[in-house]
Amino acid sequence: MNIILRGGPGAGKGTQAAKIVEEFKLAHISTGDMLREAVSNETELGNKAKEFMEAGELVPDELIISLVEERLSRDDCQNGFMLDGFPRTVEQAESLNNVLEKLNTKIDYVVLIDVDNDEIVRRICSRRICTSCGYIGNDSDSTCPSCDSEMAQRADDNEQTVRNRLEVYEKQTSP
Ligand code: AMP
């Protein structure tokens, strides 16, 4: 089973994705997580992506598309995958169609998590992520409820960037 999980920033994609991939044993493909890893490892991709991410802008399509194409062709995707945060533009959606055709597979479900903008801003400003296991919590968690490590705020989780990410979602992802 192949799924696309859709929704604006802070809608809860990461939280729900973790549950769904565990339940259905799917490969979890989060372009946001892949990019954050590249930024923290200071790879060529990470260095190119960093500024866009911190401003709440989309990383250019050509960087993302090759990243996802490579990821989808790995063995662990053969029993099903969940795309979380991709596609985010019409061009990405079209390129996904081409990749699926090449791999002789298709999308079975698209799930949209629809949340009001004010609620999104409230959630994102209080969101904290575990620096060790990636658990998604909030500012009431002093340490990670899952592994007791330090919780930190994402560089792009502030009100100004969130409002921009919501605008980007409306203009570039909704179509
Ligand atoms: P996310 O974790 O899905 O909220 O993504 C965090 C940031 O990574 C976004 O605000 C973008 O800067 C970048 N990003 C993630 N996925 C994509 C994508 N499919 N296309 C372009 N940029 C992306």
Short mmCIF file of C-alpha atoms and ligand atoms in Angstrom, two decimals:
data_model
loop_
_atom_site.label_atom_id
_atom_site.label_comp_id
_atom_site.label_asym_id
_atom_site.label_seq_id
_atom_site.Cartn_x
_atom_site.Cartn_y
_atom_site.Cartn_z
CA MET A 1 0.00 0.00 0.00
CA ASN A 2 1.38 3.40 -1.03
CA ILE A 3 0.08 6.56 0.66
CA ILE A 4 0.57 10.31 0.30
CA LEU A 5 -0.01 12.20 3.53
CA ARG A 6 -1.00 15.81 2.90
CA GLY A 7 -1.58 18.84 5.12
CA GLY A 8 -0.09 22.23 5.92
CA PRO A 9 2.87 22.77 8.22
CA GLY A 10 2.04 21.68 11.77
CA ALA A 11 -1.14 19.84 10.75
CA GLY A 12 0.21 16.69 12.39
CA LYS A 13 1.66 14.81 9.40
CA GLY A 14 4.80 13.70 11.25
CA THR A 15 2.85 12.48 14.28
CA GLN A 16 0.26 10.55 12.28
CA ALA A 17 2.86 9.24 9.80
CA ALA A 18 4.84 7.60 12.61
CA LYS A 19 1.71 5.69 13.70
CA ILE A 20 0.57 4.71 10.22
CA VAL A 21 3.97 3.44 9.03
CA GLU A 22 4.28 1.30 12.13
CA GLU A 23 0.77 -0.14 11.78
CA PHE A 24 1.12 -0.97 8.08
CA LYS A 25 4.93 -1.56 7.96
CA LEU A 26 5.53 1.11 5.35
CA ALA A 27 8.76 2.94 4.47
CA HIS A 28 8.41 6.50 5.80
CA ILE A 29 9.65 9.09 3.33
CA SER A 30 9.65 12.54 4.90
CA THR A 31 11.42 15.06 2.68
CA GLY A 32 11.56 17.51 5.62
CA ASP A 33 13.41 14.92 7.77
CA MET A 34 15.75 14.03 4.89
CA LEU A 35 16.57 17.70 4.35
CA ARG A 36 17.11 18.40 8.07
CA GLU A 37 19.53 15.46 8.19
CA ALA A 38 21.38 16.84 5.16
CA VAL A 39 21.57 20.28 6.82
CA SER A 40 22.91 18.85 10.06
CA ASN A 41 25.50 16.73 8.17
CA GLU A 42 26.43 19.83 6.13
CA THR A 43 26.22 17.91 2.84
CA GLU A 44 26.13 19.75 -0.49
CA LEU A 45 22.32 19.35 -0.57
CA GLY A 46 22.04 20.51 3.05
CA ASN A 47 24.09 23.62 2.43
CA LYS A 48 21.92 24.51 -0.57
CA ALA A 49 18.64 23.81 1.28
CA LYS A 50 19.37 25.52 4.60
CA GLU A 51 18.49 29.12 3.71
CA PHE A 52 15.23 28.18 2.01
CA MET A 53 14.17 26.10 5.00
CA GLU A 54 14.98 28.75 7.57
CA ALA A 55 12.95 31.30 5.61
CA GLY A 56 9.99 28.91 5.30
CA GLU A 57 10.39 28.76 1.51
CA LEU A 58 10.33 25.59 -0.57
CA VAL A 59 13.64 24.04 -1.55
CA PRO A 60 13.96 24.11 -5.38
CA ASP A 61 12.16 21.27 -7.18
CA GLU A 62 15.25 19.90 -8.93
CA LEU A 63 16.95 19.19 -5.58
CA ILE A 64 13.91 17.47 -4.08
CA ILE A 65 12.84 15.45 -7.07
CA SER A 66 16.16 13.60 -7.47
CA LEU A 67 16.26 12.98 -3.71
CA VAL A 68 12.82 11.34 -3.73
CA GLU A 69 13.44 9.42 -6.93
CA GLU A 70 16.55 7.82 -5.42
CA ARG A 71 14.71 7.06 -2.15
CA LEU A 72 11.71 5.43 -3.86
CA SER A 73 13.93 3.08 -5.83
CA ARG A 74 15.36 1.51 -2.65
CA ASP A 75 14.30 -2.03 -1.68
CA ASP A 76 12.42 -1.07 1.49
CA CYS A 77 9.80 0.76 -0.61
CA GLN A 78 8.71 -2.39 -2.42
CA ASN A 79 6.29 -3.41 0.35
CA GLY A 80 4.71 0.03 0.47
CA PHE A 81 5.67 3.58 1.39
CA MET A 82 4.25 6.74 2.85
CA LEU A 83 5.21 10.10 1.35
CA ASP A 84 5.12 12.82 4.02
CA GLY A 85 5.71 16.38 2.79
CA PHE A 86 6.02 15.43 -0.90
CA PRO A 87 4.79 16.40 -3.48
CA ARG A 88 4.54 20.08 -2.57
CA THR A 89 4.36 21.63 -6.05
CA VAL A 90 2.61 20.73 -9.30
CA GLU A 91 6.02 20.00 -10.84
CA GLN A 92 6.85 17.59 -8.02
CA ALA A 93 3.48 15.85 -8.48
CA GLU A 94 4.11 15.43 -12.20
CA SER A 95 7.60 14.08 -11.62
CA LEU A 96 6.19 11.65 -9.04
CA ASN A 97 3.85 10.29 -11.71
CA ASN A 98 6.83 9.61 -13.97
CA VAL A 99 8.80 7.89 -11.21
CA LEU A 100 5.81 5.71 -10.25
CA GLU A 101 5.39 4.70 -13.87
CA LYS A 102 9.07 3.73 -14.11
CA LEU A 103 8.79 1.69 -10.91
CA ASN A 104 5.54 0.16 -12.13
CA THR A 105 3.60 1.12 -9.02
CA LYS A 106 0.86 3.59 -8.01
CA ILE A 107 -0.55 5.61 -5.11
CA ASP A 108 -3.44 3.85 -3.31
CA TYR A 109 -4.54 6.59 -0.91
CA VAL A 110 -4.07 10.33 -0.42
CA VAL A 111 -4.90 11.41 3.13
CA LEU A 112 -5.41 15.11 3.90
CA ILE A 113 -5.13 16.43 7.46
CA ASP A 114 -7.02 19.71 7.40
CA VAL A 115 -6.36 22.11 10.31
CA ASP A 116 -7.33 25.74 10.84
CA ASN A 117 -4.43 28.27 10.37
CA ASP A 118 -4.64 29.83 13.87
CA GLU A 119 -4.48 26.38 15.44
CA ILE A 120 -1.46 25.57 13.25
CA VAL A 121 0.40 28.70 14.43
CA ARG A 122 -0.40 27.86 18.06
CA ARG A 123 0.81 24.27 17.67
CA ILE A 124 3.98 25.10 15.76
CA CYS A 125 5.16 27.77 18.16
CA SER A 126 4.93 25.30 21.05
CA ARG A 127 6.29 22.27 19.13
CA ARG A 128 9.48 20.65 20.44
CA ILE A 129 11.33 17.71 18.86
CA CYS A 130 13.57 15.16 20.58
CA THR A 131 17.19 15.70 19.51
CA SER A 132 17.83 11.98 19.78
CA CYS A 133 14.80 9.92 18.63
CA GLY A 134 12.75 12.54 16.76
CA TYR A 135 9.69 12.24 19.06
CA ILE A 136 7.34 15.18 18.42
CA GLY A 137 6.16 16.85 21.63
CA ASN A 138 5.50 20.35 22.93
CA ASP A 139 6.89 22.97 25.29
CA SER A 140 5.47 21.20 28.34
CA ASP A 141 7.93 18.31 27.76
CA SER A 142 11.16 19.24 29.59
CA THR A 143 12.80 16.01 28.33
CA CYS A 144 11.68 13.45 25.75
CA PRO A 145 8.78 11.32 27.10
CA SER A 146 10.03 8.46 24.93
CA CYS A 147 13.83 8.38 25.55
CA ASP A 148 14.52 11.15 28.11
CA SER A 149 16.88 13.10 25.80
CA GLU A 150 16.86 16.85 25.28
CA MET A 151 13.94 18.45 23.40
CA ALA A 152 14.65 21.32 20.96
CA GLN A 153 12.72 23.74 18.76
CA ARG A 154 13.15 23.52 14.97
CA ALA A 155 14.88 26.56 13.45
CA ASP A 156 11.81 27.20 11.28
CA ASP A 157 9.21 26.82 14.08
CA ASN A 158 8.57 30.50 14.84
CA GLU A 159 5.51 32.64 14.11
CA GLN A 160 6.99 34.67 11.25
CA THR A 161 8.29 31.62 9.38
CA VAL A 162 5.09 29.69 10.00
CA ARG A 163 2.94 32.44 8.49
CA ASN A 164 5.20 32.36 5.44
CA ARG A 165 5.02 28.54 5.27
CA LEU A 166 1.20 28.78 5.35
CA GLU A 167 1.27 31.26 2.46
CA VAL A 168 3.65 29.03 0.52
CA TYR A 169 1.29 26.09 1.15
CA GLU A 170 -1.71 28.07 -0.18
CA LYS A 171 0.10 29.31 -3.29
CA GLN A 172 2.39 26.43 -4.27
CA THR A 173 1.05 23.24 -2.68
CA SER A 174 -2.75 23.62 -2.82
CA PRO A 175 -2.81 23.53 -6.63
P1 AMP B 1 8.42 19.80 6.78
O1 AMP B 1 9.23 19.08 7.80
O2 AMP B 1 7.68 18.87 5.87
O3 AMP B 1 7.55 20.87 7.39
O4 AMP B 1 9.48 20.59 5.83
C1 AMP B 1 10.34 21.56 6.37
C2 AMP B 1 10.91 22.42 5.25
O5 AMP B 1 11.69 21.58 4.36
C3 AMP B 1 9.89 23.10 4.36
O6 AMP B 1 9.43 24.33 4.89
C4 AMP B 1 10.71 23.31 3.07
O7 AMP B 1 11.64 24.36 3.22
C5 AMP B 1 11.51 22.01 3.00
N1 AMP B 1 10.79 20.94 2.26
C6 AMP B 1 10.33 19.76 2.77
N2 AMP B 1 9.73 19.04 1.82
C7 AMP B 1 9.81 19.78 0.67
C8 AMP B 1 9.36 19.58 -0.67
N3 AMP B 1 8.68 18.49 -1.03
N4 AMP B 1 9.63 20.56 -1.57
C9 AMP B 1 10.32 21.66 -1.24
N5 AMP B 1 10.75 21.92 0.00
C10 AMP B 1 10.51 20.99 0.96
#
